[in-house]
Each structure stands twice: as C-alpha cells, then as structure tokens.
PDB file of C-alpha atoms in Angstrom:
ATOM      1  CA  GLN A  11      -2.482  -0.648  20.488  1.00  0.00           C
ATOM      2  CA  VAL A  12      -3.205  -0.500  16.760  1.00  0.00           C
ATOM      3  CA  GLN A  13      -0.053  -0.046  14.715  1.00  0.00           C
ATOM      4  CA  LEU A  14       0.858  -0.027  11.034  1.00  0.00           C
ATOM      5  CA  VAL A  15       4.571   0.242  10.331  1.00  0.00           C
ATOM      6  CA  GLU A  16       5.851   0.699   6.796  1.00  0.00           C
ATOM      7  CA  SER A  17       9.356   0.032   5.560  1.00  0.00           C
ATOM      8  CA  GLY A  18      11.267  -0.501   2.340  1.00  0.00           C
ATOM      9  CA  GLY A  19      11.266   2.982   0.858  1.00  0.00           C
ATOM     10  CA  ASP A  20      14.495   3.995  -0.827  1.00  0.00           C
ATOM     11  CA  PHE A  21      16.127   5.873  -3.677  1.00  0.00           C
ATOM     12  CA  VAL A  22      16.029   3.908  -6.933  1.00  0.00           C
ATOM     13  CA  GLN A  23      16.750   4.597 -10.579  1.00  0.00           C
ATOM     14  CA  PRO A  24      14.006   4.483 -13.218  1.00  0.00           C
ATOM     15  CA  GLY A  25      13.266   0.918 -14.209  1.00  0.00           C
ATOM     16  CA  GLY A  26      14.273  -0.376 -10.812  1.00  0.00           C
ATOM     17  CA  SER A  27      12.293  -2.299  -8.201  1.00  0.00           C
ATOM     18  CA  LEU A  28      11.428  -1.973  -4.541  1.00  0.00           C
ATOM     19  CA  ARG A  29       9.348  -3.975  -2.105  1.00  0.00           C
ATOM     20  CA  LEU A  30       7.460  -2.127   0.599  1.00  0.00           C
ATOM     21  CA  SER A  31       6.244  -3.813   3.768  1.00  0.00           C
ATOM     22  CA  CYS A  32       3.412  -2.905   6.113  1.00  0.00           C
ATOM     23  CA  VAL A  33       3.426  -4.746   9.432  1.00  0.00           C
ATOM     24  CA  ALA A  34       0.139  -4.672  11.324  1.00  0.00           C
ATOM     25  CA  SER A  35      -0.300  -5.232  15.046  1.00  0.00           C
ATOM     26  CA  GLY A  36      -2.820  -4.662  17.808  1.00  0.00           C
ATOM     27  CA  PHE A  37      -5.870  -5.860  15.890  1.00  0.00           C
ATOM     28  CA  ILE A  38      -7.208  -8.792  13.853  1.00  0.00           C
ATOM     29  CA  VAL A  39      -6.023  -8.015  10.361  1.00  0.00           C
ATOM     30  CA  ASP A  40      -8.299 -10.640   8.788  1.00  0.00           C
ATOM     31  CA  TYR A  41     -11.272  -8.338   9.362  1.00  0.00           C
ATOM     32  CA  TYR A  42      -9.830  -5.548   7.262  1.00  0.00           C
ATOM     33  CA  THR A  43      -8.844  -4.342   3.827  1.00  0.00           C
ATOM     34  CA  VAL A  44      -5.266  -3.077   3.812  1.00  0.00           C
ATOM     35  CA  GLY A  45      -4.412  -0.421   1.278  1.00  0.00           C
ATOM     36  CA  TRP A  46      -1.316   1.289  -0.042  1.00  0.00           C
ATOM     37  CA  PHE A  47      -1.589   4.978  -0.827  1.00  0.00           C
ATOM     38  CA  ARG A  48       0.903   7.548  -2.006  1.00  0.00           C
ATOM     39  CA  GLN A  49       1.289  11.278  -1.872  1.00  0.00           C
ATOM     40  CA  ALA A  50       3.707  13.123  -4.109  1.00  0.00           C
ATOM     41  CA  PRO A  51       4.868  16.654  -3.304  1.00  0.00           C
ATOM     42  CA  GLY A  52       2.122  19.149  -4.112  1.00  0.00           C
ATOM     43  CA  LYS A  53      -0.398  16.445  -4.976  1.00  0.00           C
ATOM     44  CA  SER A  54      -3.327  14.805  -3.248  1.00  0.00           C
ATOM     45  CA  ARG A  55      -3.013  11.403  -1.685  1.00  0.00           C
ATOM     46  CA  GLU A  56      -4.091   8.641  -4.078  1.00  0.00           C
ATOM     47  CA  GLY A  57      -4.848   4.961  -3.796  1.00  0.00           C
ATOM     48  CA  VAL A  58      -2.317   2.578  -5.276  1.00  0.00           C
ATOM     49  CA  SER A  59      -3.549  -0.882  -4.355  1.00  0.00           C
ATOM     50  CA  ASP A  60      -5.490  -2.688  -1.663  1.00  0.00           C
ATOM     51  CA  ILE A  61      -6.054  -6.244  -0.557  1.00  0.00           C
ATOM     52  CA  ARG A  62      -8.709  -7.969   1.493  1.00  0.00           C
ATOM     53  CA  PHE A  63      -6.463  -9.631   4.067  1.00  0.00           C
ATOM     54  CA  SER A  64      -8.677 -12.683   4.588  1.00  0.00           C
ATOM     55  CA  SER A  65      -9.222 -13.598   0.934  1.00  0.00           C
ATOM     56  CA  GLY A  66      -6.278 -11.987  -0.809  1.00  0.00           C
ATOM     57  CA  ARG A  67      -8.538 -10.258  -3.323  1.00  0.00           C
ATOM     58  CA  ALA A  68      -6.723  -7.202  -4.661  1.00  0.00           C
ATOM     59  CA  ASN A  69      -7.452  -3.967  -6.509  1.00  0.00           C
ATOM     60  CA  TYR A  70      -5.033  -1.687  -8.340  1.00  0.00           C
ATOM     61  CA  ALA A  71      -4.905   1.845  -9.671  1.00  0.00           C
ATOM     62  CA  ASP A  72      -4.672   1.951 -13.469  1.00  0.00           C
ATOM     63  CA  SER A  73      -1.345   3.763 -13.209  1.00  0.00           C
ATOM     64  CA  VAL A  74       0.341   0.782 -11.525  1.00  0.00           C
ATOM     65  CA  LYS A  75      -1.419  -2.212 -13.078  1.00  0.00           C
ATOM     66  CA  GLY A  76       1.097  -4.653 -14.483  1.00  0.00           C
ATOM     67  CA  ARG A  77       3.970  -3.053 -12.552  1.00  0.00           C
ATOM     68  CA  PHE A  78       2.960  -3.327  -8.884  1.00  0.00           C
ATOM     69  CA  THR A  79       1.808  -6.418  -7.013  1.00  0.00           C
ATOM     70  CA  ILE A  80       0.218  -6.456  -3.571  1.00  0.00           C
ATOM     71  CA  SER A  81       0.371  -9.556  -1.393  1.00  0.00           C
ATOM     72  CA  ARG A  82       0.056 -10.566   2.219  1.00  0.00           C
ATOM     73  CA  ASP A  83       1.674 -12.978   4.645  1.00  0.00           C
ATOM     74  CA  LYS A  84      -0.885 -14.085   7.193  1.00  0.00           C
ATOM     75  CA  ALA A  85       1.689 -15.589   9.534  1.00  0.00           C
ATOM     76  CA  LYS A  86       3.537 -12.264   9.726  1.00  0.00           C
ATOM     77  CA  ASN A  87       0.494  -9.942   9.630  1.00  0.00           C
ATOM     78  CA  THR A  88       2.279  -8.167   6.818  1.00  0.00           C
ATOM     79  CA  VAL A  89       1.195  -6.699   3.499  1.00  0.00           C
ATOM     80  CA  TYR A  90       3.754  -6.189   0.754  1.00  0.00           C
ATOM     81  CA  LEU A  91       3.822  -3.947  -2.279  1.00  0.00           C
ATOM     82  CA  GLN A  92       6.237  -5.180  -4.936  1.00  0.00           C
ATOM     83  CA  MET A  93       6.988  -2.299  -7.272  1.00  0.00           C
ATOM     84  CA  ASN A  94       8.693  -3.006 -10.588  1.00  0.00           C
ATOM     85  CA  SER A  95       9.540  -0.842 -13.601  1.00  0.00           C
ATOM     86  CA  LEU A  96       9.513   2.224 -11.388  1.00  0.00           C
ATOM     87  CA  LYS A  97       9.113   5.649 -12.979  1.00  0.00           C
ATOM     88  CA  PRO A  98       9.925   9.129 -11.684  1.00  0.00           C
ATOM     89  CA  ASP A  99       6.155   9.711 -11.392  1.00  0.00           C
ATOM     90  CA  ASP A 100       6.087   6.977  -8.727  1.00  0.00           C
ATOM     91  CA  THR A 101       8.088   9.215  -6.397  1.00  0.00           C
ATOM     92  CA  ALA A 102       5.998   9.772  -3.257  1.00  0.00           C
ATOM     93  CA  VAL A 103       5.526   8.950   0.379  1.00  0.00           C
ATOM     94  CA  TYR A 104       3.825   5.564   0.467  1.00  0.00           C
ATOM     95  CA  SER A 105       1.536   4.792   3.389  1.00  0.00           C
ATOM     96  CA  CYS A 106      -0.516   1.794   4.328  1.00  0.00           C
ATOM     97  CA  ALA A 107      -3.939   2.027   5.930  1.00  0.00           C
ATOM     98  CA  ILE A 108      -6.792  -0.209   7.007  1.00  0.00           C
ATOM     99  CA  SER A 109     -10.521  -0.133   6.395  1.00  0.00           C
ATOM    100  CA  GLY A 110     -13.454  -2.292   7.356  1.00  0.00           C
ATOM    101  CA  ILE A 111     -14.939  -1.706   3.892  1.00  0.00           C
ATOM    102  CA  VAL A 112     -14.943  -4.459   1.279  1.00  0.00           C
ATOM    103  CA  ASN A 113     -15.198  -3.318  -2.329  1.00  0.00           C
ATOM    104  CA  ASP A 114     -14.746  -4.547  -5.848  1.00  0.00           C
ATOM    105  CA  HIS A 115     -12.865  -1.365  -6.641  1.00  0.00           C
ATOM    106  CA  LEU A 116      -9.962   0.506  -5.112  1.00  0.00           C
ATOM    107  CA  LEU A 117     -10.770   2.260  -1.838  1.00  0.00           C
ATOM    108  CA  SER A 118     -10.250   5.986  -1.497  1.00  0.00           C
ATOM    109  CA  PRO A 119      -8.264   7.624   1.286  1.00  0.00           C
ATOM    110  CA  TYR A 120     -11.580   8.726   2.812  1.00  0.00           C
ATOM    111  CA  ASP A 121     -12.584   5.079   3.293  1.00  0.00           C
ATOM    112  CA  MET A 122      -9.643   4.314   5.557  1.00  0.00           C
ATOM    113  CA  ASP A 123      -9.809   4.116   9.353  1.00  0.00           C
ATOM    114  CA  PHE A 124      -6.196   4.087  10.469  1.00  0.00           C
ATOM    115  CA  TRP A 125      -2.876   5.016   8.863  1.00  0.00           C
ATOM    116  CA  GLY A 126       0.777   4.261   9.168  1.00  0.00           C
ATOM    117  CA  LYS A 127       3.364   7.026   9.049  1.00  0.00           C
ATOM    118  CA  GLY A 128       4.668   6.252   5.587  1.00  0.00           C
ATOM    119  CA  THR A 129       7.922   5.503   3.810  1.00  0.00           C
ATOM    120  CA  LEU A 130       9.581   7.596   1.107  1.00  0.00           C
ATOM    121  CA  VAL A 131      10.153   6.250  -2.391  1.00  0.00           C
ATOM    122  CA  THR A 132      12.296   8.348  -4.712  1.00  0.00           C
ATOM    123  CA  VAL A 133      12.729   7.363  -8.356  1.00  0.00           C
ATOM    124  CA  SER A 134      15.344   9.404 -10.136  1.00  0.00           C
ATOM    125  CA  SER A 135      18.376   9.104 -12.358  1.00  0.00           C
TER     126      SER A 135
END
C-alpha cells in the first residue's frame, strides 16, 4: 500500500525554523521525484521544492530559495524540508507528493501521482 506521511508542522514565530518529514512506504522511492507543496487559505496549491530521490538533485521555488532546504535519507525512505527564516506568508498546509517525472525545474501539482494528507505550518507572532 502506497503511503506518504508528513509530520513536523507546528506554530512558530516569524524568523523561526521547522523541519518537515515525509515518510514513504509501499513503493520504491528511488524511482520517483518527491515534492513538497503548500496551500494557504484561499490560495491555490503551489510547489515549494522537490528532489529526485535517487540522485538528490533538487529544485526550489523562488520564494523559498536560500531559506528552505530539501534533503532525503535513503535508509529511512524519508524526505525532509528544513525551513528557516520563516515568514507569515509561509503559513500553509504542507503536503508531500510523488511523481515519476524528472525535470530540471520545479514540478507542478498537476505532475504529481500520489499525495500525503499534509501537515499545518503556522507562522505568526
């Protein structure tokens, strides 16, 4: 059974940090790109970052470059999103998803094949 389980969402003050985790199971993660997406209230879902699990090659949205870092642990079948210098605009439900597509640029939500349920990140003073 294919599963993606996110964790790590929390309430944090502006300037703070969080690390999100996405644990994959039920399939061979090496064959996929794993992406992090977010959806803020009243807004469309947008891509944040993705990583080719086999190679570690990563892409980032311009809005998070220099603040967020995506990584993966092959032994744990887990993808992480380290988020630093958080801003109120980063408030959203963050979800991970997988795609068989390999790209030099960030994948869109329409490229993804399977989704986790998401974890809430709230940035506020």
